[in-house]
PDB file of C-alpha atoms and ligand atoms in Angstrom:
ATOM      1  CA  UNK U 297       0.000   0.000   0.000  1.00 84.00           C
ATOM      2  CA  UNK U 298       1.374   3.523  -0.873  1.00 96.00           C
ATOM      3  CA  UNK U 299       2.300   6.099   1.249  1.00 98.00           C
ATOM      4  CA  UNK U 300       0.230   8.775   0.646  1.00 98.00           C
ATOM      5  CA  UNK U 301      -1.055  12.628   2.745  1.00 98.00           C
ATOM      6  CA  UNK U 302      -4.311  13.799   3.548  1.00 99.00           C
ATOM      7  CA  UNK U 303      -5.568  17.142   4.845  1.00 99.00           C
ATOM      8  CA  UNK U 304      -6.877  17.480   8.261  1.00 99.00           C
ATOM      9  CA  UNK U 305      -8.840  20.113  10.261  1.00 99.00           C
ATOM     10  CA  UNK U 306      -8.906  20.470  14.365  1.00 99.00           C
ATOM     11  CA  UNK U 307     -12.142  21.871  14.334  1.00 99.00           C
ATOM     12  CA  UNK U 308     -13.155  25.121  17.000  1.00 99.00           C
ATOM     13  CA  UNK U 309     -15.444  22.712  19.100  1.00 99.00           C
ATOM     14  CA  UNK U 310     -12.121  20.688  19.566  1.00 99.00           C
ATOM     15  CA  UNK U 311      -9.601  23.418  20.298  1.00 99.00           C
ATOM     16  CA  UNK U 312     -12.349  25.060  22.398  1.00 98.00           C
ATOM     17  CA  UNK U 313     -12.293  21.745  24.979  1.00 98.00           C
ATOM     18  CA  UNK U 314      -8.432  21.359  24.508  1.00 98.00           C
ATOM     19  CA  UNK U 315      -8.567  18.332  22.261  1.00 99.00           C
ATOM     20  CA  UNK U 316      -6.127  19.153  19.864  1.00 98.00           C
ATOM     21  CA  UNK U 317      -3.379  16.501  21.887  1.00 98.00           C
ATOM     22  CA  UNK U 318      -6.307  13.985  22.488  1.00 99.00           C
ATOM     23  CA  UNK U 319      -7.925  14.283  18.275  1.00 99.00           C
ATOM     24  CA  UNK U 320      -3.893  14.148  17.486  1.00 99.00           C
ATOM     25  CA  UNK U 321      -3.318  10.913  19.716  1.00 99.00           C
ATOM     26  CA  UNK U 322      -5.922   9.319  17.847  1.00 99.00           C
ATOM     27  CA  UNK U 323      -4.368  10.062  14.521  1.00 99.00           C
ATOM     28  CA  UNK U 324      -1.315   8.992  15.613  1.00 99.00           C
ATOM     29  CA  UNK U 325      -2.261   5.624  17.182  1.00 98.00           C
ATOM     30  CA  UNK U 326      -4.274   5.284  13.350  1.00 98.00           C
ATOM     31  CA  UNK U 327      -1.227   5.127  11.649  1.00 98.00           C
ATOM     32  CA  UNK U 328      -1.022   8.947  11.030  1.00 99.00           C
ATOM     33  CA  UNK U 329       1.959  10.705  11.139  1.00 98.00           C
ATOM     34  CA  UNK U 330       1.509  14.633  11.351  1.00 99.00           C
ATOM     35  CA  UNK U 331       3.989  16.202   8.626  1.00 98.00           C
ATOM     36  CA  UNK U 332       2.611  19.381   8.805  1.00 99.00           C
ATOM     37  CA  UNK U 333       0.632  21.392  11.233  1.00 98.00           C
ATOM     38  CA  UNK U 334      -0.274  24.837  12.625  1.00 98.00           C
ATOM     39  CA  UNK U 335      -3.460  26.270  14.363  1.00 98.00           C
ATOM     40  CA  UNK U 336      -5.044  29.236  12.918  1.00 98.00           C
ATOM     41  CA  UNK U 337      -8.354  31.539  12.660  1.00 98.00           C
ATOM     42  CA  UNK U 338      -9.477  31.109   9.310  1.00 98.00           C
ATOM     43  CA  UNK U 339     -10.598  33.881   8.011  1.00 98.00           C
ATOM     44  CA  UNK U 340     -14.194  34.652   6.531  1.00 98.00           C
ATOM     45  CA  UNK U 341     -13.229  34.249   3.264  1.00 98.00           C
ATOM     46  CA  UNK U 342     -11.000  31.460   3.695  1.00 98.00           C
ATOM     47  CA  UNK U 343     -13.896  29.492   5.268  1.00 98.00           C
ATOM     48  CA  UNK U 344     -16.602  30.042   2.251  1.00 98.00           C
ATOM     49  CA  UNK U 345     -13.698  29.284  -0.532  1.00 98.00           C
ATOM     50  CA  UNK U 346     -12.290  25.920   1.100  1.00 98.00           C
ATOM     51  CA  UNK U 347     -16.312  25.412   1.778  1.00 98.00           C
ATOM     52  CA  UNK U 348     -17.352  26.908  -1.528  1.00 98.00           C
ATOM     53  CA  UNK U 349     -18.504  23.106  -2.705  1.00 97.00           C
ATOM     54  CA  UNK U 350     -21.012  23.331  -0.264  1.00 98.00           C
ATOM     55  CA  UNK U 351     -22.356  26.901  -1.604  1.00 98.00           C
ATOM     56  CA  UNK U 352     -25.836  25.837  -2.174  1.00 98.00           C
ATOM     57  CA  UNK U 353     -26.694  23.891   0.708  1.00 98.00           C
ATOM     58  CA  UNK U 354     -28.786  25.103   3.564  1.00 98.00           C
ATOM     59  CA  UNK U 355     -25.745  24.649   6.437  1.00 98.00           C
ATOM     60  CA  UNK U 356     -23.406  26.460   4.255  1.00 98.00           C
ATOM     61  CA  UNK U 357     -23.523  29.769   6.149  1.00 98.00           C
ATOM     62  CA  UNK U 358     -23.947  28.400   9.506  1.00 98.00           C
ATOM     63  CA  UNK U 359     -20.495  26.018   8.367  1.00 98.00           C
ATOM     64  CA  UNK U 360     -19.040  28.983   8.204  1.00 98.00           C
ATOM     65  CA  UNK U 361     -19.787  30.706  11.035  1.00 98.00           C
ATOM     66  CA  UNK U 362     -18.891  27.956  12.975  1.00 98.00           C
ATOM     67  CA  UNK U 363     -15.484  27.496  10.770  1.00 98.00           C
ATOM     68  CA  UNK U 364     -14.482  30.582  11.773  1.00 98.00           C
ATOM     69  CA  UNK U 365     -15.755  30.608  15.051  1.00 98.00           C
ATOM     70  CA  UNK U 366     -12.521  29.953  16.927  1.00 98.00           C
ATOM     71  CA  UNK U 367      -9.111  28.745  16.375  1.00 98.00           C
ATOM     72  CA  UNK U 368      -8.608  25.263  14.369  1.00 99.00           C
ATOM     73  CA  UNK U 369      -5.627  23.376  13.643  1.00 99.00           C
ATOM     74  CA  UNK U 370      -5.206  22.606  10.178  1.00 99.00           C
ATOM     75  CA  UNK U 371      -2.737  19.877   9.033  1.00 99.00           C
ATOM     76  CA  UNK U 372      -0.857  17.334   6.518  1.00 99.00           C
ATOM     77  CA  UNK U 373      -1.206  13.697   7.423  1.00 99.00           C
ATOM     78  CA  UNK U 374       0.886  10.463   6.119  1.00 98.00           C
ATOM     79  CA  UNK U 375       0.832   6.966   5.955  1.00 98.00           C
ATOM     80  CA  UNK U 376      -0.504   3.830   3.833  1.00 98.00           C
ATOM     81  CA  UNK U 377      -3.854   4.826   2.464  1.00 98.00           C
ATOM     82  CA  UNK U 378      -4.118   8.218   3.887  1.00 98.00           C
ATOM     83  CA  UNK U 379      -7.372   9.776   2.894  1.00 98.00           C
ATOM     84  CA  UNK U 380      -8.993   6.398   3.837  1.00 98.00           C
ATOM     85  CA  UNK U 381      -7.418   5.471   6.952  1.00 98.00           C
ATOM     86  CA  UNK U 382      -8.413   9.278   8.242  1.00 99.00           C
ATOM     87  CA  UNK U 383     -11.397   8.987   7.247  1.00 98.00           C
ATOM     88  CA  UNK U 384     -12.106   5.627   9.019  1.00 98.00           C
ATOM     89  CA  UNK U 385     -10.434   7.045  12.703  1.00 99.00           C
ATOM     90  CA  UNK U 386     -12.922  10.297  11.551  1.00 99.00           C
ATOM     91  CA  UNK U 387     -16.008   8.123  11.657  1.00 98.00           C
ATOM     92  CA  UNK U 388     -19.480   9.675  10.066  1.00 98.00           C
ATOM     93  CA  UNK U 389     -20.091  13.036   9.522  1.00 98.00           C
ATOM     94  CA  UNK U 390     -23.144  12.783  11.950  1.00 98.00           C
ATOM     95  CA  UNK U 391     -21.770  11.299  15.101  1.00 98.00           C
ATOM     96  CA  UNK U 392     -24.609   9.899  16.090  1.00 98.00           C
ATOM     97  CA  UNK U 393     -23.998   7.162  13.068  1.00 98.00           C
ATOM     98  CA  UNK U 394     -20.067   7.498  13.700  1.00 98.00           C
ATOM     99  CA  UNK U 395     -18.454   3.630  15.023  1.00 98.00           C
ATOM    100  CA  UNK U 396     -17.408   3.249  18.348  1.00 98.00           C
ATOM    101  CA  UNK U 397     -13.641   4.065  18.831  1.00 98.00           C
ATOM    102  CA  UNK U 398     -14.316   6.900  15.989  1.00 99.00           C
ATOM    103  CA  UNK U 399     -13.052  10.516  16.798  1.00 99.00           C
ATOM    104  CA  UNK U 400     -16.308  12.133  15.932  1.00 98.00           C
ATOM    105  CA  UNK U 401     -17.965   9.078  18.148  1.00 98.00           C
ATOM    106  CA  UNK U 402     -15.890  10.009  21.209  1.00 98.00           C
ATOM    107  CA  UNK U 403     -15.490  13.596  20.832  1.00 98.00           C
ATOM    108  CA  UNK U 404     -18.225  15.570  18.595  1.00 98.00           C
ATOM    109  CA  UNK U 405     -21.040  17.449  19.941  1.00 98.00           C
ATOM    110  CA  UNK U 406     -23.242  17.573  16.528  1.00 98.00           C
ATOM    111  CA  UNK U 407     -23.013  17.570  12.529  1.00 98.00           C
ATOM    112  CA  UNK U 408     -21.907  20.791  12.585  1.00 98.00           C
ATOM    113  CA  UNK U 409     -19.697  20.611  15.565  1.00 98.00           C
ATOM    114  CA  UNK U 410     -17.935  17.529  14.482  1.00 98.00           C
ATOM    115  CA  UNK U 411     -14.409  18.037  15.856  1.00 99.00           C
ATOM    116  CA  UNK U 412     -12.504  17.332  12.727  1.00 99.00           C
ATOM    117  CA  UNK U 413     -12.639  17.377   8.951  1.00 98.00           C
ATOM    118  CA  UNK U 414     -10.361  15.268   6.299  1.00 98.00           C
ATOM    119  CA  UNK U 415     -10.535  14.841   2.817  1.00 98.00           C
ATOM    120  CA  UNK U 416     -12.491  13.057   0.879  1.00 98.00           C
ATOM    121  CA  UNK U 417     -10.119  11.777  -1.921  1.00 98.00           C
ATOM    122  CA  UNK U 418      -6.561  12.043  -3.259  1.00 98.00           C
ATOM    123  CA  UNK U 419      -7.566  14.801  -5.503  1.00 98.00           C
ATOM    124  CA  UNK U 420      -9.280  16.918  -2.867  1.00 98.00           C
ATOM    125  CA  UNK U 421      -6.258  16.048  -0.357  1.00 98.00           C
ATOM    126  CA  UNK U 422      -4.062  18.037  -2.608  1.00 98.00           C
ATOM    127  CA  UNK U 423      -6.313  20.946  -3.460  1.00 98.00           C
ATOM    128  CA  UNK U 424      -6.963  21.052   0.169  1.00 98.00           C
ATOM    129  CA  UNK U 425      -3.246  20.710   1.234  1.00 98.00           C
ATOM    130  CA  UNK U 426      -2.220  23.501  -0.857  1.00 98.00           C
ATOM    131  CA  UNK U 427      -5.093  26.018   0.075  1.00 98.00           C
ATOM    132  CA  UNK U 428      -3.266  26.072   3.790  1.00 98.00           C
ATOM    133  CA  UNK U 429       0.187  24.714   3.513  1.00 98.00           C
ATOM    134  CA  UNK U 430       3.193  26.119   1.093  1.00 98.00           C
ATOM    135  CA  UNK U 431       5.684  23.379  -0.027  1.00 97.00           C
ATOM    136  CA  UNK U 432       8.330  24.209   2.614  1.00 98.00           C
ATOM    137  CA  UNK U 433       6.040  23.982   5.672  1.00 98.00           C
ATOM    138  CA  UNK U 434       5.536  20.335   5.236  1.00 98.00           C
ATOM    139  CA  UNK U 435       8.361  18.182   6.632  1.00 98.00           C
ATOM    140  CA  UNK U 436       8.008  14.173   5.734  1.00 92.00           C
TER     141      UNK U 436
HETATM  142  P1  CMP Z 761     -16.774  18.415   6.894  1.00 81.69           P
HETATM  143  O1  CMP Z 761     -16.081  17.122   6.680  1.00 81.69           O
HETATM  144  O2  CMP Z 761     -15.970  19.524   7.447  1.00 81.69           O
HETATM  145  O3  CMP Z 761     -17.432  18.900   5.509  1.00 81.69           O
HETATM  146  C1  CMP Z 761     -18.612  19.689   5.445  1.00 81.69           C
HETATM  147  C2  CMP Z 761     -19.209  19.912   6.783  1.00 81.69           C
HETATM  148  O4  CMP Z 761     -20.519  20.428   6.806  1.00 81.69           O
HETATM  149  C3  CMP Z 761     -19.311  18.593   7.515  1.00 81.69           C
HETATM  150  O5  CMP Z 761     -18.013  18.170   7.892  1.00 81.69           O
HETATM  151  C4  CMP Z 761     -20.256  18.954   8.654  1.00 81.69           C
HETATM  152  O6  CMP Z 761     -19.578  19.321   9.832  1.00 81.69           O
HETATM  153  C5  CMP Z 761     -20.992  20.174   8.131  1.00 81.69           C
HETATM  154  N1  CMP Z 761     -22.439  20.024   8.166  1.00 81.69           N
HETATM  155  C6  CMP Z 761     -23.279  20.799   8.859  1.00 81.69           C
HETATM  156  N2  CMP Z 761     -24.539  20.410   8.670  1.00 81.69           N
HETATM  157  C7  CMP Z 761     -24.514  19.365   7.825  1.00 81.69           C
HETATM  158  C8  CMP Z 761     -25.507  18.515   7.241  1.00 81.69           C
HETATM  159  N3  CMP Z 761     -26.815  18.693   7.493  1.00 81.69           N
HETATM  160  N4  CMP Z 761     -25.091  17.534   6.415  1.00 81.69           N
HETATM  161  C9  CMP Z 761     -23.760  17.360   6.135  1.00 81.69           C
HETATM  162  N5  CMP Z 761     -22.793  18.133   6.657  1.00 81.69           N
HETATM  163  C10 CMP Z 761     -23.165  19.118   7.494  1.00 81.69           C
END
């Protein structure tokens, strides 16, 4: 299995509650290895352009209220299978369907307040890896 990076977001419910070592942890013990990371307020207009898929749906304003709510921690992830082995520590997007042992299962308050986002695919992973991260701040 190749090595490959996803994108990852600490989400402001989670740095709110001081869960950014805890959310990490998890990662880690997943298989995760953090490459890159740093915690910042996205901006307004940061929020609705890495959101701006979601334009047309109902939650996309109140996404982005919430997305720029408080401070997140955005970062680069590697290891075999990235995107999918995120997205299976992630859990559901709704925790209340999210697996036992699941971040969003242990730690999110709601489908909006869902403590962490990662990408969806390879191809997002990059497009979403670049919108935060220049080359040189991700160390393998
Ligand atoms: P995320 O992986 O960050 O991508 C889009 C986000 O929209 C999703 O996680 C949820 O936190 C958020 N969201 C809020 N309401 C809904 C909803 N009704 N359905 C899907 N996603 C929602």
């Amino acid at each position: 299995m190749a090595v490959t990076r996803t994108f990852s977001i600490i989400k402001p419910d989670a740095t709110r509650r001081n869960l950014t070592g805890a959310v990490t942890k998890m990662l880690e013990e997943a298989g995760l290895r953090v490459v890159a990371s740093k915690r910042i307020h996205m901006t307004r207009e940061q929020a609705e352009g890495f959101y701006a898929v979601h334009k047309e749906r109902p939650f996309y304003g109140e996404l982005c209220d919430f997305m720029t709510s408080g401070p997140v921690v955005v970062q680069v992830l590697e290891g075999e299978d990235a995107v999918k082995r995120n997205r299976d520590v992630m859990g559901a997007t709704n925790p209340a369907d999210a697996a036992e042992g699941t971040i969003r299962k242990t730690f999110a308050e709601s489908i909006e307040a869902n403590t962490v986002h990662g990408s969806d695919s390879e191809e997002n992973a990059k497009i979403e890896i670049d919108y935060f991260f220049d080359k040189d701040e991700i160390v393998g």
